[in-house]
Amino acid sequence: MAILVLPRTLDAPVSNLADVGPTNAKRLEKLGVRTIRDLLLTLPFGWESYGGPATISSLEPGTQATVVGWVKSIAPKITRHRRMKLTEAVIEDDGGAPIRVAWFNQPFVAKQLHRGDRVAIAGTVKRGYVGMLEMQNPHYERLDQNADTQPARVGGMMPKYHLVEGLSSRKIARWVESALPLAGQLEDLLPEDVRRRHHLIDVADAVRRGHKPDGDADFGEARRRMAFAELFELQAAFALMRANIAAEPASLIKYRQEVIEAFKKGLGFELTNAQRKATWEAFQDMERTIPMNRLLNGDVGSGKTAVAAACAAMAHASGLQTVVMAPTEILARQHLRRFRAYLEDSVPGLTVELLVSSQTAAERRRVKTAAASGHCALVVGTQALIEEDVTFSNLGLAVVDEQHRFGTRQREMLRAKGLGRPHFMAMTATPIPRSLALALYGEMTLSVIDELPPGRTPIETEVIGPEQRARANELVRAEVLAGHQAFVICPLIEESEVLAARSATAEYERLKRDVFPDLELGLIHGRLKEKEEVMQRFVAGQIQVLVATAVVEVGVDVPNASVMMIEGAERFGLAQLHQFRGRVGRGAAKSWCLLLTDDPNDYNMSRLALLTSIRDGFKLAEEDMRIRGMGELMGPRQHGMSDVAMASLQQPELLSEVRQEAERIIESDPGLDGHPVLKATIARRLELTSIS
Ligand code: ADP
Ligand code: MG
């Protein structure tokens, strides 16, 4: 019988490795691993040292340990509130001491282990609720009944890889092992002189030592090298992008004092200092023919729209048009109202028009004609429609609100439409610390609005454990009965949108049936076709309590909403929780943000408590970075950067060194012809991220 031997080269898909298979390949893809090269280059994010088997009576809470014992009981369960699957077991060692074990989201464990089995487990020891020792999600290995058999696969030093459901670090380690012979073929994207200057080992060495270190120092060196290389690649890519953008000039927008004076007069409020600074930065950019490419980063409600409007007014004074793109129709309409309020009275002759798909064909035609002829100074619309078939006679400025990758795609789309390189401004309410912005969006310059307009009532924030749940529900009911509205955000489910939608639907049904049968509830999640309609009904007040998944953009202003209730709050980053919180408190009434957790341990409670004392999104983002590492900030893999590189951002001087090295290369070799490996790597990365 012929055995099919699949080619095993660096560029071959991981499924070519023995026992990876298509299912595991799909799982690995979620971690950004498609090829054998990707697998090798994805180092573990840490190592765990569990030591050899210890007796249960000698275990210290907070330490990592290996235990060998007997399964006394084991059963699958479903947690009450979050409806998570869980396997619970009690294990006793020969000394008769028990330890409680819980495996979350691993219902299959109950099929693999049975009462009376001899088993080894390795994990972090905790003190449980009732004083009993426990481990959560330990590694496990079923052992022979013979009391002399020692565990072969758990305990000792174990690599920790990032995982998705269905994968384990052990499986990945096995696949890596089979791929390691290919490490010698990896080509180094770091030029040798750069490596020498920064004392970095080469890529093959780093891969070998990173996956199978001889100790902490080894692992540290491997990580440092990988982090440097990744940041270098990114910074080189940004330098290239900047050079490309600069190669095509934009129309100069001259600064005119009288325009900003009139604009300010028409506003009806004073710009905050932060708004003034951001506006000034943009004006300076636009006075050059190198196209502006600026990211405007400011908390929800910080007034980014007014900054964009000031820029539009200035563009108009130079005879140039502005386009504003929003992710949804409701947001586009909200922008329309604001831009009109800010501009139409104060800037003579400036008309603002809307372009969304619910308009009649005739109306859309009218707006498109006005845009094409240059009569209309500012078009606000959904990105989809603008992409479709709008042209401008003289586009000078493009503004993109809350889009992925902050509008890279939109910028390229305008160019593809023959509109060249207008000045470009992306806006986001996700607070991104400066170092992270430099690392991730290094092709853009950054303006930060770190100040809210005066006169906002602070939002009362409370952390609520399981026993206070009824009180939280009562607060929601009381607010709704008083004429207000509430959001309920469902717990974060990382692996799949299908699961998230399912759990949100279940939560919606539970609330409707058991908790708020008398109230008008609505449901919104990423897979729902009628998202806009649901949102519209919420805006109109027809829905009193809106149940939403975390993935749903709830970026619409609903001043009547006064409660934001977040389930499973411990699973979110602080900055993300803060963003949810910003959805309430937009009206005059007092508002609440309720952070619910079913896991009120000290760590969760003190982390969540930070939200009760800190109101600044950037401070919270920095706390996130400090506590959970940079990667947590943006959600797993959303950022397109490994945790190794993320972690290295804690040293800002490293990033600036990398940036200098990358800029030197692009300056001396703009086509990267002398650096083929770097060129190929960047090409691969751009291909992967250009459409996202
Ligand atoms: P963002 O888009 O940054 O979340 P918006 O631009 O939607 O915020 O502004 C939020 C609200 O605050 C709007 O009603 C806006 O008119 C108002 N606003 C903006 N800037 C100021 C200011 N300097 N003083 C008072 N109110 C302001
Ligand atoms: Mg906004």
mmCIF file with all atom_site columns, C-alpha atoms in Angstrom, residues 272-282 294-299 302-304 307 425-426 428-435 437-438 445-452 616-619 622:
data_model
loop_
_atom_site.group_PDB
_atom_site.id
_atom_site.type_symbol
_atom_site.label_atom_id
_atom_site.label_alt_id
_atom_site.label_comp_id
_atom_site.label_asym_id
_atom_site.label_entity_id
_atom_site.label_seq_id
_atom_site.pdbx_PDB_ins_code
_atom_site.Cartn_x
_atom_site.Cartn_y
_atom_site.Cartn_z
_atom_site.occupancy
_atom_site.B_iso_or_equiv
_atom_site.pdbx_formal_charge
_atom_site.auth_seq_id
_atom_site.auth_comp_id
_atom_site.auth_asym_id
_atom_site.auth_atom_id
_atom_site.pdbx_PDB_model_num
ATOM 1  C CA . THR A 1 272 ? -11.856 71.691 24.700 1.00 0.00 ? 272 THR A CA 1
ATOM 2  C CA . ASN A 1 273 ? -8.093  72.149 24.798 1.00 0.00 ? 273 ASN A CA 1
ATOM 3  C CA . ALA A 1 274 ? -7.617  68.619 23.508 1.00 0.00 ? 274 ALA A CA 1
ATOM 4  C CA . GLN A 1 275 ? -9.963  69.270 20.593 1.00 0.00 ? 275 GLN A CA 1
ATOM 5  C CA . ARG A 1 276 ? -8.123  72.485 19.809 1.00 0.00 ? 276 ARG A CA 1
ATOM 6  C CA . LYS A 1 277 ? -4.764  70.726 19.805 1.00 0.00 ? 277 LYS A CA 1
ATOM 7  C CA . ALA A 1 278 ? -5.983  67.902 17.552 1.00 0.00 ? 278 ALA A CA 1
ATOM 8  C CA . THR A 1 279 ? -7.527  70.424 15.160 1.00 0.00 ? 279 THR A CA 1
ATOM 9  C CA . TRP A 1 280 ? -4.307  72.380 15.028 1.00 0.00 ? 280 TRP A CA 1
ATOM 10 C CA . GLU A 1 281 ? -2.277  69.231 14.303 1.00 0.00 ? 281 GLU A CA 1
ATOM 11 C CA . ALA A 1 282 ? -4.564  68.345 11.415 1.00 0.00 ? 282 ALA A CA 1
ATOM 12 C CA . ARG A 1 294 ? -3.822  60.898 10.920 1.00 0.00 ? 294 ARG A CA 1
ATOM 13 C CA . LEU A 1 295 ? -5.533  58.774 13.531 1.00 0.00 ? 295 LEU A CA 1
ATOM 14 C CA . LEU A 1 296 ? -7.783  60.716 15.852 1.00 0.00 ? 296 LEU A CA 1
ATOM 15 C CA . ASN A 1 297 ? -8.061  58.767 19.054 1.00 0.00 ? 297 ASN A CA 1
ATOM 16 C CA . GLY A 1 298 ? -10.515 60.005 21.644 1.00 0.00 ? 298 GLY A CA 1
ATOM 17 C CA . ASP A 1 299 ? -12.894 58.523 24.115 1.00 0.00 ? 299 ASP A CA 1
ATOM 18 C CA . SER A 1 302 ? -14.867 63.407 23.514 1.00 0.00 ? 302 SER A CA 1
ATOM 19 C CA . GLY A 1 303 ? -16.058 65.315 20.474 1.00 0.00 ? 303 GLY A CA 1
ATOM 20 C CA . LYS A 1 304 ? -14.096 63.912 17.552 1.00 0.00 ? 304 LYS A CA 1
ATOM 21 C CA . VAL A 1 307 ? -12.520 68.234 14.973 1.00 0.00 ? 307 VAL A CA 1
ATOM 22 C CA . MET A 1 425 ? -8.336  61.202 8.975  1.00 0.00 ? 425 MET A CA 1
ATOM 23 C CA . ALA A 1 426 ? -9.436  58.060 10.794 1.00 0.00 ? 426 ALA A CA 1
ATOM 24 C CA . THR A 1 428 ? -11.628 55.733 16.790 1.00 0.00 ? 428 THR A CA 1
ATOM 25 C CA . ALA A 1 429 ? -12.927 55.616 20.335 1.00 0.00 ? 429 ALA A CA 1
ATOM 26 C CA . THR A 1 430 ? -10.698 52.672 21.244 1.00 0.00 ? 430 THR A CA 1
ATOM 27 C CA . PRO A 1 431 ? -8.125  54.127 23.586 1.00 0.00 ? 431 PRO A CA 1
ATOM 28 C CA . ILE A 1 432 ? -4.729  53.101 22.264 1.00 0.00 ? 432 ILE A CA 1
ATOM 29 C CA . PRO A 1 433 ? -1.635  54.008 24.239 1.00 0.00 ? 433 PRO A CA 1
ATOM 30 C CA . ARG A 1 434 ? 0.917   55.870 22.191 1.00 0.00 ? 434 ARG A CA 1
ATOM 31 C CA . SER A 1 435 ? 3.537   53.122 22.057 1.00 0.00 ? 435 SER A CA 1
ATOM 32 C CA . ALA A 1 437 ? -0.283  53.008 18.181 1.00 0.00 ? 437 ALA A CA 1
ATOM 33 C CA . LEU A 1 438 ? 3.266   53.514 16.972 1.00 0.00 ? 438 LEU A CA 1
ATOM 34 C CA . THR A 1 445 ? 0.378   60.016 12.947 1.00 0.00 ? 445 THR A CA 1
ATOM 35 C CA . LEU A 1 446 ? -1.618  60.207 16.113 1.00 0.00 ? 446 LEU A CA 1
ATOM 36 C CA . SER A 1 447 ? -3.788  62.852 17.729 1.00 0.00 ? 447 SER A CA 1
ATOM 37 C CA . VAL A 1 448 ? -5.225  62.122 21.112 1.00 0.00 ? 448 VAL A CA 1
ATOM 38 C CA . ILE A 1 449 ? -8.285  63.747 22.652 1.00 0.00 ? 449 ILE A CA 1
ATOM 39 C CA . ASP A 1 450 ? -7.830  62.907 26.290 1.00 0.00 ? 450 ASP A CA 1
ATOM 40 C CA . GLU A 1 451 ? -10.418 65.222 27.753 1.00 0.00 ? 451 GLU A CA 1
ATOM 41 C CA . LEU A 1 452 ? -14.204 65.178 27.814 1.00 0.00 ? 452 LEU A CA 1
ATOM 42 C CA . ASP A 1 616 ? -10.010 58.027 31.681 1.00 0.00 ? 616 ASP A CA 1
ATOM 43 C CA . GLY A 1 617 ? -9.987  55.465 28.870 1.00 0.00 ? 617 GLY A CA 1
ATOM 44 C CA . PHE A 1 618 ? -6.271  55.877 28.186 1.00 0.00 ? 618 PHE A CA 1
ATOM 45 C CA . LYS A 1 619 ? -5.380  55.279 31.825 1.00 0.00 ? 619 LYS A CA 1
ATOM 46 C CA . GLU A 1 622 ? -2.491  51.391 30.221 1.00 0.00 ? 622 GLU A CA 1
#
